[in-house]
Coordinates of C-alpha atoms (C1' of nucleotides) in Angstrom, one line a residue:
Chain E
X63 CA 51.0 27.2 -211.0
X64 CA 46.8 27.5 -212.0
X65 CA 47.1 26.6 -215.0
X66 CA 48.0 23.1 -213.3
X67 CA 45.1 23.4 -211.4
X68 CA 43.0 24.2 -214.7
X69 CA 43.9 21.4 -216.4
X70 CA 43.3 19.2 -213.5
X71 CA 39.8 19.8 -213.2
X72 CA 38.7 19.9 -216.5
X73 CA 36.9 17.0 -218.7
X74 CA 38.8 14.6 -220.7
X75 CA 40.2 16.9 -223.3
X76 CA 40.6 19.8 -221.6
X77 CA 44.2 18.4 -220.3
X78 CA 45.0 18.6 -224.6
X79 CA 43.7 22.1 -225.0
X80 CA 46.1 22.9 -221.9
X81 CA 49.2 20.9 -223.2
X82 CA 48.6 22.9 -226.7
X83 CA 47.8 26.3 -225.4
X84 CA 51.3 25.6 -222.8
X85 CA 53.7 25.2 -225.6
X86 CA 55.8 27.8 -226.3
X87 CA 53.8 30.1 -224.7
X88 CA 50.6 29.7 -226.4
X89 CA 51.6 29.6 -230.5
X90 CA 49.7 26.2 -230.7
X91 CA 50.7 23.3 -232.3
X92 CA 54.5 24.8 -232.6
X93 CA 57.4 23.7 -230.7
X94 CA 59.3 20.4 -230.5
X95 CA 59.0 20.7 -227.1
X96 CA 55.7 20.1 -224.9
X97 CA 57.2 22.5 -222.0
X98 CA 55.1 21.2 -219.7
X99 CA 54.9 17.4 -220.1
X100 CA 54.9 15.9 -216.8
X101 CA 52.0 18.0 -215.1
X102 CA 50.1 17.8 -218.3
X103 CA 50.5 14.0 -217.9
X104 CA 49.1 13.9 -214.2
X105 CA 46.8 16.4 -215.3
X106 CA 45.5 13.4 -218.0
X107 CA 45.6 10.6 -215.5
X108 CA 43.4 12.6 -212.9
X109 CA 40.7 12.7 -215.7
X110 CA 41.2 8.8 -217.0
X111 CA 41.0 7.8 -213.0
X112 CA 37.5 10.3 -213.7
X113 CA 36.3 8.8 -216.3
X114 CA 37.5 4.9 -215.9
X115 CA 38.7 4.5 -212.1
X116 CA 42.2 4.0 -211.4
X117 CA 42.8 1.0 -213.3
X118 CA 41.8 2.5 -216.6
X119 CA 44.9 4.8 -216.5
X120 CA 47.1 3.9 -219.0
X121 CA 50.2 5.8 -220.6
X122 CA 49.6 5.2 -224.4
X123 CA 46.2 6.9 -223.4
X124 CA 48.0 9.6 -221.3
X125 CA 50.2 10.4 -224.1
X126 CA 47.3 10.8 -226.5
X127 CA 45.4 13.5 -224.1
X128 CA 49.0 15.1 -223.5
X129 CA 49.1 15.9 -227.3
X130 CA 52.6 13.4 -227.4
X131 CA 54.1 10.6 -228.9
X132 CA 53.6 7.4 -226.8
X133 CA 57.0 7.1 -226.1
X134 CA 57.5 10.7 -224.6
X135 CA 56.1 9.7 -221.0
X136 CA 59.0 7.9 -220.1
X137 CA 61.0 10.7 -219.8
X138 CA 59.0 11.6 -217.1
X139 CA 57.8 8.4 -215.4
X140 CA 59.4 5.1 -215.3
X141 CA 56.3 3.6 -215.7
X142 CA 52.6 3.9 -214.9
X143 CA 52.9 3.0 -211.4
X144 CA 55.0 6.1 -211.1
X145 CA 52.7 8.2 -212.6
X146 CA 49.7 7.3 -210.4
X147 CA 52.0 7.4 -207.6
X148 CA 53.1 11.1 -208.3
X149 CA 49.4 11.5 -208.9
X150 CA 48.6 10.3 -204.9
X151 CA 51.3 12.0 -204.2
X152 CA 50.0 15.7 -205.3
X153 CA 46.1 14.4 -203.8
X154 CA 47.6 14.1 -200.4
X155 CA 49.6 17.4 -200.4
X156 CA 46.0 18.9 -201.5
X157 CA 44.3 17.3 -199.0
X158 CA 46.7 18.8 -195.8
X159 CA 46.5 22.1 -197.2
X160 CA 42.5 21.6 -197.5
X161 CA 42.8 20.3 -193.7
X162 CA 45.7 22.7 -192.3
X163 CA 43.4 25.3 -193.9
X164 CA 40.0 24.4 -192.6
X165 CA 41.3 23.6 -188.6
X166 CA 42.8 27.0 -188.4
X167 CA 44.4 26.7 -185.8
X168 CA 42.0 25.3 -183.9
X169 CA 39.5 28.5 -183.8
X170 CA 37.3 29.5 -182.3
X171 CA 37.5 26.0 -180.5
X172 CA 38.4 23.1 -180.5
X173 CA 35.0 21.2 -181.3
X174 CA 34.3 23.6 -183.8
X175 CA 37.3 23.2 -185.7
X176 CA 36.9 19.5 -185.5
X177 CA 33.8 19.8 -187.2
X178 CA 35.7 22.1 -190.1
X179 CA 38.1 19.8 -190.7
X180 CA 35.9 16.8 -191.3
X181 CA 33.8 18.5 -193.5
X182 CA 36.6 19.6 -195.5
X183 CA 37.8 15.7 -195.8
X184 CA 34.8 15.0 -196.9
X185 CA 34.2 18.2 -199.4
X186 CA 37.8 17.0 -200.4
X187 CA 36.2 13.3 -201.5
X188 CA 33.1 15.0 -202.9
X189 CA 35.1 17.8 -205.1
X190 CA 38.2 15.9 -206.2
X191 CA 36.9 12.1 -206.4
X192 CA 39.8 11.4 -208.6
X193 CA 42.6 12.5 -206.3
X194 CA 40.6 10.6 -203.8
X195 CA 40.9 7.5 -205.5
X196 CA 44.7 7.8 -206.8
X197 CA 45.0 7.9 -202.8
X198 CA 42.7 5.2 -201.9
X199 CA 42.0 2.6 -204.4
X200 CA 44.7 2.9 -206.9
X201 CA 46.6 -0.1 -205.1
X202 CA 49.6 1.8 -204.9
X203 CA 51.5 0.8 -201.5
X204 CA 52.3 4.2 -199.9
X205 CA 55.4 2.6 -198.5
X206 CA 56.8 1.9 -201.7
X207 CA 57.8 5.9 -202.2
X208 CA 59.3 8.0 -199.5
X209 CA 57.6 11.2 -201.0
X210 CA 54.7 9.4 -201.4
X211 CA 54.8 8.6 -197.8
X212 CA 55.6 12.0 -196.3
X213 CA 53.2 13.3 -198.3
X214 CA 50.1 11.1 -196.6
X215 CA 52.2 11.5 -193.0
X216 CA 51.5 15.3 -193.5
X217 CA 48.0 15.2 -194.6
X218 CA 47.9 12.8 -190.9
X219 CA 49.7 15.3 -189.2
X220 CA 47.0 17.8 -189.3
X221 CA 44.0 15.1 -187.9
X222 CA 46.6 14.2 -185.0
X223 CA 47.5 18.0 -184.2
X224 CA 43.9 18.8 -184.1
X225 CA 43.7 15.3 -181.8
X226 CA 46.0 16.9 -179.1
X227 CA 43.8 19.7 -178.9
X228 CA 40.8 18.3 -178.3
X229 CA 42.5 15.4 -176.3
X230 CA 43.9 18.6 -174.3
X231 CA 40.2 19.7 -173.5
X232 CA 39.0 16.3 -171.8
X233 CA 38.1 16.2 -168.0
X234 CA 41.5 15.7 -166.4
X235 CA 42.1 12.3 -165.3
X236 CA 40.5 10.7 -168.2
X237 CA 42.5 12.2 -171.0
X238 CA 42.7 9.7 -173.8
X239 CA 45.6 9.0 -175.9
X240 CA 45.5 11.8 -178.8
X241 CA 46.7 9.5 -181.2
X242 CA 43.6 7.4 -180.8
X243 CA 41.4 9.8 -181.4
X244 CA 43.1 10.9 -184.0
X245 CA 42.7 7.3 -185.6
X246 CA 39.2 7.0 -184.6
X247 CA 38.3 10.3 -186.0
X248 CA 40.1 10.1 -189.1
X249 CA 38.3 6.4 -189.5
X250 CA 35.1 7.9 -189.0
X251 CA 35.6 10.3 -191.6
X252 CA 37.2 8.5 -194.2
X253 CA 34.0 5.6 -193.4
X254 CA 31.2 8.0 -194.4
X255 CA 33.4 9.0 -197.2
X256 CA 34.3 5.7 -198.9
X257 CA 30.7 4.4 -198.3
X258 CA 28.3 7.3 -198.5
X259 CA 30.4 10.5 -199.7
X260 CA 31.5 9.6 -203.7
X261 CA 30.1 11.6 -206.2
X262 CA 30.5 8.6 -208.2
X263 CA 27.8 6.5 -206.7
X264 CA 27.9 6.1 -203.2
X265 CA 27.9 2.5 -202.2
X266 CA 24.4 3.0 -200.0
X267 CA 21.8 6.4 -200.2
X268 CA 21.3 7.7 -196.8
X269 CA 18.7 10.0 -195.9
X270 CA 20.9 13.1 -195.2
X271 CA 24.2 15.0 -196.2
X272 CA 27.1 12.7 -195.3
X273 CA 28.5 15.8 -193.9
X274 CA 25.6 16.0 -191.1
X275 CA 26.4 12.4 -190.6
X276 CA 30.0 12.6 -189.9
X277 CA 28.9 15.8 -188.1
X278 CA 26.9 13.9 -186.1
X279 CA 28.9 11.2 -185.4
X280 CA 31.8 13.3 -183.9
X281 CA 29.1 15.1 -181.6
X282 CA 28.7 11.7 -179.7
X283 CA 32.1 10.4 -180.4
X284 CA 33.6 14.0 -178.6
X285 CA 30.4 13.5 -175.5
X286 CA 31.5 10.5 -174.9
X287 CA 35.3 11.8 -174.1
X288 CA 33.6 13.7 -171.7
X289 CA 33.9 16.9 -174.4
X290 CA 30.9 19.5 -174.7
X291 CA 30.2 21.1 -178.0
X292 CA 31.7 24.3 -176.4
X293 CA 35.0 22.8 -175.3
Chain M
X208 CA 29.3 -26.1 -200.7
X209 CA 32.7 -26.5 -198.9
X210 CA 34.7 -27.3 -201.9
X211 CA 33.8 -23.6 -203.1
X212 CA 35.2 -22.3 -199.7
X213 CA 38.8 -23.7 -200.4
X214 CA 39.0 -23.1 -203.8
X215 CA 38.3 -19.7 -202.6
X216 CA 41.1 -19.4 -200.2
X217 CA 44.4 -21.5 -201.8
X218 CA 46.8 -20.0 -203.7
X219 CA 47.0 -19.6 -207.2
X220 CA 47.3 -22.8 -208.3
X221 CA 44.3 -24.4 -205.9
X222 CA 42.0 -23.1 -208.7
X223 CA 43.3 -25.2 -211.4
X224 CA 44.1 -28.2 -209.0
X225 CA 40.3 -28.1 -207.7
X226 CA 38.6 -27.5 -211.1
X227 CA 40.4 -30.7 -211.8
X228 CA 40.2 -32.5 -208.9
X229 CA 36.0 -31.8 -209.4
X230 CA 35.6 -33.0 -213.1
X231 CA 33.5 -36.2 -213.1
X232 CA 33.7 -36.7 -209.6
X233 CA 37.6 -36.6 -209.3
X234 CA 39.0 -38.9 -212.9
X235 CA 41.5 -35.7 -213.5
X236 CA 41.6 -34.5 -216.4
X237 CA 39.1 -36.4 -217.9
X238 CA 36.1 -35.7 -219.0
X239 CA 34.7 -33.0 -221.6
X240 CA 32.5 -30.7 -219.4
X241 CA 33.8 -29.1 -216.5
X242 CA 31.1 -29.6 -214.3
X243 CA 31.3 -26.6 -212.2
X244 CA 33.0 -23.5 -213.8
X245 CA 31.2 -21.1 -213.1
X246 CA 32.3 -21.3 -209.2
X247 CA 35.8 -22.5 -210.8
X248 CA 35.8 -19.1 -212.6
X249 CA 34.9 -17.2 -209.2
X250 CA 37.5 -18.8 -207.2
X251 CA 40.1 -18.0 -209.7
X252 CA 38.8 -14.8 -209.9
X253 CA 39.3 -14.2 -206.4
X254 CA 42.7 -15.6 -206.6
X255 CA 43.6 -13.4 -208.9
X256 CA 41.9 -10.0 -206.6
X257 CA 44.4 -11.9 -204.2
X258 CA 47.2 -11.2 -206.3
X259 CA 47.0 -8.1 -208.1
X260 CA 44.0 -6.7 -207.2
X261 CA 40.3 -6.3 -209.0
X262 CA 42.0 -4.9 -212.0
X263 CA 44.3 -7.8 -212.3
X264 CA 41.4 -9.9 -213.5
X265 CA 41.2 -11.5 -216.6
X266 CA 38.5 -13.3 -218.4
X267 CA 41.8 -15.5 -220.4
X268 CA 43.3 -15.8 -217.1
X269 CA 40.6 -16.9 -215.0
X270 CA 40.0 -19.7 -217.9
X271 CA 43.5 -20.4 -218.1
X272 CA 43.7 -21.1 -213.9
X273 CA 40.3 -23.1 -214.0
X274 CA 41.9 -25.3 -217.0
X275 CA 39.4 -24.3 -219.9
X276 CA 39.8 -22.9 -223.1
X277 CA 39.5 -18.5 -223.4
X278 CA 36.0 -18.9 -225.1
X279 CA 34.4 -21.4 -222.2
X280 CA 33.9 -18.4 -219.2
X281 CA 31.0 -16.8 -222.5
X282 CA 29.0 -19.4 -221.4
X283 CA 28.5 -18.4 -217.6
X284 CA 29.3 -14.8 -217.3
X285 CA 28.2 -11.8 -219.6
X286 CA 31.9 -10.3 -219.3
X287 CA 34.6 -9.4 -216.7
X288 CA 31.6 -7.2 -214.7
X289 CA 29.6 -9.7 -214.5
X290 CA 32.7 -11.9 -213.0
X291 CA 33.5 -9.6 -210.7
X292 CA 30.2 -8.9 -209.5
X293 CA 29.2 -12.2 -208.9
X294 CA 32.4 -12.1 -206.8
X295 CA 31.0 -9.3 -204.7
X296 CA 27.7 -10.7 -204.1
X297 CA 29.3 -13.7 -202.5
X298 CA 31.7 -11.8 -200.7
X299 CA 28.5 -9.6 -199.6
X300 CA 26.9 -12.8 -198.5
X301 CA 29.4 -14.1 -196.7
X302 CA 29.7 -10.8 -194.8
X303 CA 26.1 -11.7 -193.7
X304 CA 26.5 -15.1 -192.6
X305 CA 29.9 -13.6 -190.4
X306 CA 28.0 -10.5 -188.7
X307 CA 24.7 -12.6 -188.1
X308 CA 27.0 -15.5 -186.1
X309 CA 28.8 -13.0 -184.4
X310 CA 25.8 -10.7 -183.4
X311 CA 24.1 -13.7 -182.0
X312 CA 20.6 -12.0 -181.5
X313 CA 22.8 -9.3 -179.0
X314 CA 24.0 -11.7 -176.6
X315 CA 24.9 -11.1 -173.8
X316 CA 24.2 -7.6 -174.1
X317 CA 24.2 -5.0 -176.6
X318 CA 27.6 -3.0 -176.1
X319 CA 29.4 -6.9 -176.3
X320 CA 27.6 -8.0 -179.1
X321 CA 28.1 -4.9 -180.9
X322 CA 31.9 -5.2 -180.5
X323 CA 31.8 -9.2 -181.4
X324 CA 30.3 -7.7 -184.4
X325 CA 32.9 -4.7 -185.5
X326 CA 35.7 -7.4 -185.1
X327 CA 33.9 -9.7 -186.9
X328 CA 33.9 -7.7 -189.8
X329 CA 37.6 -6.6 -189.1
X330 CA 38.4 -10.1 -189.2
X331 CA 36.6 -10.6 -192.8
X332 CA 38.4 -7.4 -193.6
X333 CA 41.6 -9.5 -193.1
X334 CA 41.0 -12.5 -193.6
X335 CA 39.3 -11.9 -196.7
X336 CA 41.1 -9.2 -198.4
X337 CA 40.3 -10.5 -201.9
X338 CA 36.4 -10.6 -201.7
X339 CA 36.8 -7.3 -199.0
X340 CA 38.2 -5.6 -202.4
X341 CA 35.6 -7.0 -204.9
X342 CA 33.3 -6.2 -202.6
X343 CA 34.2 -2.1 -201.9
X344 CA 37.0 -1.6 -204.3
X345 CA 36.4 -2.9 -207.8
X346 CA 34.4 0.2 -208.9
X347 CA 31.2 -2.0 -209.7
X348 CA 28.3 0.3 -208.9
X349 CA 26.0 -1.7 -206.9
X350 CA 22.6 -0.3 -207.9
X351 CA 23.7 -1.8 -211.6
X352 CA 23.0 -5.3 -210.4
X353 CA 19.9 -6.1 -208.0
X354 CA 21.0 -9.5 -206.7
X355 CA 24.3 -7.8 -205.7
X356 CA 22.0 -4.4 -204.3
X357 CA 20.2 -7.4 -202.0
X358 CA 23.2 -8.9 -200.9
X359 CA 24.6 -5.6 -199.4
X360 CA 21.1 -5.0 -197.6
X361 CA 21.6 -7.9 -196.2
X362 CA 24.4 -7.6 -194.6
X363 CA 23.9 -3.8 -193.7
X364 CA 20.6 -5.1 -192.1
X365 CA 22.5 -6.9 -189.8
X366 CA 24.1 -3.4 -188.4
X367 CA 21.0 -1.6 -188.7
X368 CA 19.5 -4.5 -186.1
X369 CA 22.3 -4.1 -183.8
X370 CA 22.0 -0.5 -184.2
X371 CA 18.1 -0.7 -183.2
X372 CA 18.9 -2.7 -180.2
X373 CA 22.1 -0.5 -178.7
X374 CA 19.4 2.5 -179.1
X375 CA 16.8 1.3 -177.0
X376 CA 18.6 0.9 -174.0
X377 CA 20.0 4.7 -174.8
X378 CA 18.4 6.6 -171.6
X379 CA 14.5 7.7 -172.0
X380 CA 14.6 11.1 -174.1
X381 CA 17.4 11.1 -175.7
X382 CA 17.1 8.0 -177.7
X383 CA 18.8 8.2 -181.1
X384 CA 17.9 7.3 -184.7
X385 CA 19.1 3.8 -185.4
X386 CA 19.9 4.1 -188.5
X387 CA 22.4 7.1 -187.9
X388 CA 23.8 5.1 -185.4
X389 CA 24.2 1.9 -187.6
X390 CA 25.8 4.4 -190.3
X391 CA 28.3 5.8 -187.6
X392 CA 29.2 2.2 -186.5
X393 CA 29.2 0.7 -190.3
X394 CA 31.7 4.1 -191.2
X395 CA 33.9 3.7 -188.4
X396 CA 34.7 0.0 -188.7
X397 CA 34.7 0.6 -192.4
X398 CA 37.2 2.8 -191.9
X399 CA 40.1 1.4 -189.5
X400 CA 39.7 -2.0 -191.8
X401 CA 40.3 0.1 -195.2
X402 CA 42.9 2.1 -193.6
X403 CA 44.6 0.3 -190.9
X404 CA 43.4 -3.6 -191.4
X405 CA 43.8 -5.0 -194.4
X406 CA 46.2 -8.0 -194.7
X407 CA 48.4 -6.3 -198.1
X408 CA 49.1 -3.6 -195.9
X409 CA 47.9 -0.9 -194.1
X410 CA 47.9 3.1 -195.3
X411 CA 49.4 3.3 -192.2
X412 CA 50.9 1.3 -189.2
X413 CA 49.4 2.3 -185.8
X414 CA 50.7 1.2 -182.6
X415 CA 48.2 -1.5 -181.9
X416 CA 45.7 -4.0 -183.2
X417 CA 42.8 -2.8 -185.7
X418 CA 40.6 -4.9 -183.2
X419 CA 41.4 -2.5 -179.9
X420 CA 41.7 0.4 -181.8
X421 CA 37.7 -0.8 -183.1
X422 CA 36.8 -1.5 -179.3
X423 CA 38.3 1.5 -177.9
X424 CA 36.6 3.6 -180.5
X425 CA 32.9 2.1 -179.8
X426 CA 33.2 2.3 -176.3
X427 CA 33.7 6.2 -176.6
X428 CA 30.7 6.2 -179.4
X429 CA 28.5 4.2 -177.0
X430 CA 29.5 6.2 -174.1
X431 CA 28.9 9.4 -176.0
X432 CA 25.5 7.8 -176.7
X433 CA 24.8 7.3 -173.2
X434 CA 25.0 3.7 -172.8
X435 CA 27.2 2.5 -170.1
X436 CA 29.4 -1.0 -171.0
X437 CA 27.4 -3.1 -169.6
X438 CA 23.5 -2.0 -171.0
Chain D
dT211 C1' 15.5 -51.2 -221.6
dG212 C1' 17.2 -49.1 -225.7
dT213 C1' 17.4 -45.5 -229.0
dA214 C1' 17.0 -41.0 -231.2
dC215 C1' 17.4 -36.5 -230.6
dA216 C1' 17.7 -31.8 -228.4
dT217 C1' 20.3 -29.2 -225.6
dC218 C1' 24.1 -28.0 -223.0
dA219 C1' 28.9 -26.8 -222.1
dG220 C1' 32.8 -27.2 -223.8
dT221 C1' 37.0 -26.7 -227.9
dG222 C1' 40.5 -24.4 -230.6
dA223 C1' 41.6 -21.4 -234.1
dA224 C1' 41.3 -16.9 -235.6
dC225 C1' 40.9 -11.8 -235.6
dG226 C1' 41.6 -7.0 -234.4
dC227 C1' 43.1 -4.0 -230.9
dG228 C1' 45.6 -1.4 -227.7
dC229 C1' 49.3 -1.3 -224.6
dG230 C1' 54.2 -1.4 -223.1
dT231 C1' 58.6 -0.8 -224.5
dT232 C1' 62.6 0.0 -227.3
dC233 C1' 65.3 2.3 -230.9
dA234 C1' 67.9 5.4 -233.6
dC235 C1' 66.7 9.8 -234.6
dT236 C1' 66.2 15.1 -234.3
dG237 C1' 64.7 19.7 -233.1
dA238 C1' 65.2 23.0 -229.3
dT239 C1' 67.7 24.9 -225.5
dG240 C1' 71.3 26.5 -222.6
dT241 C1' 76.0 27.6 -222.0
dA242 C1' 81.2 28.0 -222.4
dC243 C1' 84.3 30.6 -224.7
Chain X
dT110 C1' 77.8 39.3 -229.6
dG111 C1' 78.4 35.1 -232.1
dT112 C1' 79.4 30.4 -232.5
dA113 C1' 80.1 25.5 -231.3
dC114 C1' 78.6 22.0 -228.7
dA115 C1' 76.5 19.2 -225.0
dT116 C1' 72.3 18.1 -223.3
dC117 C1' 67.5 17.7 -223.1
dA118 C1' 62.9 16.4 -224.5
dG119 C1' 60.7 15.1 -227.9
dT120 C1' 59.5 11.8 -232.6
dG121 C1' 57.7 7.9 -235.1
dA122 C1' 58.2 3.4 -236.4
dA123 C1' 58.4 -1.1 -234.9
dC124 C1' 57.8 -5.2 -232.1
dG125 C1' 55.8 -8.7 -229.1
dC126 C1' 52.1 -9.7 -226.1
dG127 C1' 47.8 -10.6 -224.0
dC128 C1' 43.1 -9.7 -224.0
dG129 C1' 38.3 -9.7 -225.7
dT130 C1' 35.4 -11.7 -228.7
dT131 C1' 33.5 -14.6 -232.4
dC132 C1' 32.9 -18.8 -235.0
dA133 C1' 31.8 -23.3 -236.5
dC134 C1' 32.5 -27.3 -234.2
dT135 C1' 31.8 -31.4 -231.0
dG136 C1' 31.6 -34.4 -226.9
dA137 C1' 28.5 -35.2 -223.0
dT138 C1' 24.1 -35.3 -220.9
dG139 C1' 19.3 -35.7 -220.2
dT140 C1' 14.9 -37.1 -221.8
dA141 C1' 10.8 -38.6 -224.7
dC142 C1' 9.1 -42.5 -226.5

DNA sequence: TGTACATCAGTGAACGCGCGTTCACTGATGTAC
DNA sequence: TGTACATCAGTGAACGCGCGTTCACTGATGTAC
C-alpha cells in the first residue's frame, strides 16, 4: 500500500521512477508486465491535475509518466473520465479517514472536536490540492458513479455525525435540525477553502491562517446555536 | 450594452445568430468586418463554459460559433487565457452590479439586507453558472491580470460594506472585525452555491432550497454575533 | 466634396503537434491435468 | 513435477482529428488635405 502513497505525492516523474522500480520487483526496465499499472496511472494524473489543473490530465500523457505504451491505459480505464473519476474517488476516501480520524469520536467535546475536524478539511485542501481538485473542479458529476458517490456520502457522513453531536448539546427546545448544521458547517469550511485555503494561489490574501478563520467562524456560528466553547 | 446580455445567455447557436444579426447594423452576412467580435468571442466563450465547462473552450471554436475564420480571435485576445479572463472579469463585474442592487445601502436593516445580498449571489450562482465557473473555476490566477484583480475587489467590497454595517450594530464591546465577518459570510455563501447551488448539479442534493439553507445559516452567524433579526 | 492613403480587422491556406483510439500482435502468468 | 493451454496485460504502429499558430493577403474604414 505506501508505495501508492509515495508515488502520489511525489513531483512529476517521481510516478515513472515508481512504475520502474514496481516492476518485477525492482529489476528495472524488465518485465512485459507494468505490475502495477492502474495506481501508477492515478498516481500520474494526481501530479498532471498538480502541475496543469484537472483539465490538463490526459492519458497519452499518463501513459508516458507510467513508463507505457499509450494504448496500455485502456485496460484499466475506459477513458479519461474514468480515470479522474477513480482519482475523486480515492480523494474522498482520504478525506473521511482524515475527518473520522481527526473528530475522534467527538473527544474531549463536542466543540473541540468540531474545531479538529475543520482544520483537518482544510489541512486536507492545503496538503493534497490535487485530490482536492479531482473532487471539486474536475467537472466530474458525482452521480454519474455509484462508488464515486458512496465515496463523497462517506466523507459526508463524518460532518453530519459530528452535527448530531453538537446538535445534541443545544439548549433543549431550540435544537436545530443536525443535518443543517451539518450543511452549514461543511459550507463554511469548504468556503474558506475554495477561496482562501489553496496552495495554489488563493483567490484573495487574508490577513490570517484560513484555519483561525474557519476557526473563528464556527465559534460564532456554534454561540449563536446557543453552544458555549465548552459544550 | 443589452445585445451583449443575450448573446450571453442563448444557447449555442445565439452566438453565431447574434454575431450575424450585428454585422453592419443587421445586412446578415454581409459585410467584411465583424464589427464587434471581441464580445462575440466572449459570448461564445461563455456558451461554450455553458456546455462543457472552462476547459471546453476553444480559440477555433469560439471563432467558428461567432462566424469568423480560426486566425480572426489573434486580433482581440492574446490566447485562450486571455479569453477566459476577460470572461471572468465580466462575470466579476456583473457580480458587483447584482450585490450592490441587492444590498441597497442596507435597507431596511442590516440582518435583511445582508440576506437579500447572500441570495443574490446564490441566484448569480444559478443563474449564471457559466461566468460563476470562469469566474472561480477556470484556474486563472487572478493576481496574473490587474483589471481582473479590480473586478473581484469590487465586488468583495460590496461584502466587506455590508460586513462593516452588520458590525456596528453588534452590542458595545464585543464588536467584531468586519473583515472576518465579510470573509465568514463571503465563505459560507460561497460554499452552499459551489456545493449545493449550481444549476449542472449539485455535489449533493439536500432537502431544501440553497436560498433557506443560506438564510437559516446567517441567522445563526448573526445571532452568534449578537445581533438580533431585526438590528 | 473628392481623393489618396494609412490603418484596422478580417481571410484562408498551411503547418506541426499531441491526443484518442483501434488493431493485430506477443510476452508473462496462472492453472488443469 | 512437468507440460499444454487459456488468459491477461502489455506493445507499437497507424489513423483521423481538432487545435494553436503563422503567413501573406485584402476588403473596409477613417482621415488629412
Amino acid at each position: 500500500m505506501w508505495p501508492i502513497e509515495i508515488g502520489a505525492r511525489g513531483c512529476a516523474k517521481s510516478a515513472k521512477r515508481f512504475a520502474m522500480s514496481w516492476r518485477k520487483g525492482g529489476r528495472d526496465g524488465r518485465g512485459y508486465h507494468h505490475g502495477n499499472l492502474r495506481e501508477a496511472l492515478i498516481s500520474a494524473a494526481l501530479d498532471l491535475i498538480g502541475q496543469k489543473g484537472p483539465a490538463g490530465v490526459t492519458f497519452a500523457e499518463a501513459a508516458r509518466m507510467a513508463g507505457v505504451s499509450t494504448a496500455a491505459p485502456y485496460r484499466h480505464f475506459r477513458d479519461r473520465e474514468a480515470l479522474l473519476a477513480d482519482v475523486a474517488r480515492q480523494g474522498f476516501e482520504k478525506l473521511s479517514a482524515v475527518l473520522e480520524n481527526a473528530w475522534d469520536g467527538g473527544r474531549p467535546n463536542a466543540t473541540r472536536a468540531f474545531e479538529r475536524t475543520g482544520r483537518a478539511y482544510l489541512g486536507f485542501a492545503r496538503e493534497e490540492p490535487a485530490y482536492f481538485a479531482s473532487m471539486f473542479e474536475s467537472g466530474i458529476p458525482l452521480g454519474s458513479n455509484p462508488q464515486l458517490q458512496a465515496s463523497a456520502d462517506r466523507a459526508f457522513s463524518v460532518l453530519r455525525e459530528a452535527a448530531e453531536a453538537a446538535a445534541a448539546g443545544a439548549p433543549e427546545g431550540r435544537r436545530p435540525p443536525a443535518l443543517m448544521v451539518a450543511l452549514h458547517i461543511w459550507a463554511m469550511t469548504h468556503g474558506i477553502a475554495a477561496l482562501f485555503g489553496r496552495a495554489d494561489g488563493p483567490l484573495r490574501t487574508i490577513p490570517m491562517p484560513p484555519e483561525e478563520l474557519l476557526e473563528a467562524g464556527l465559534l460564532v456560528y456554534l454561540q449563536g446555536l446557543g453552544l458555549g466553547p465548552d459544550s
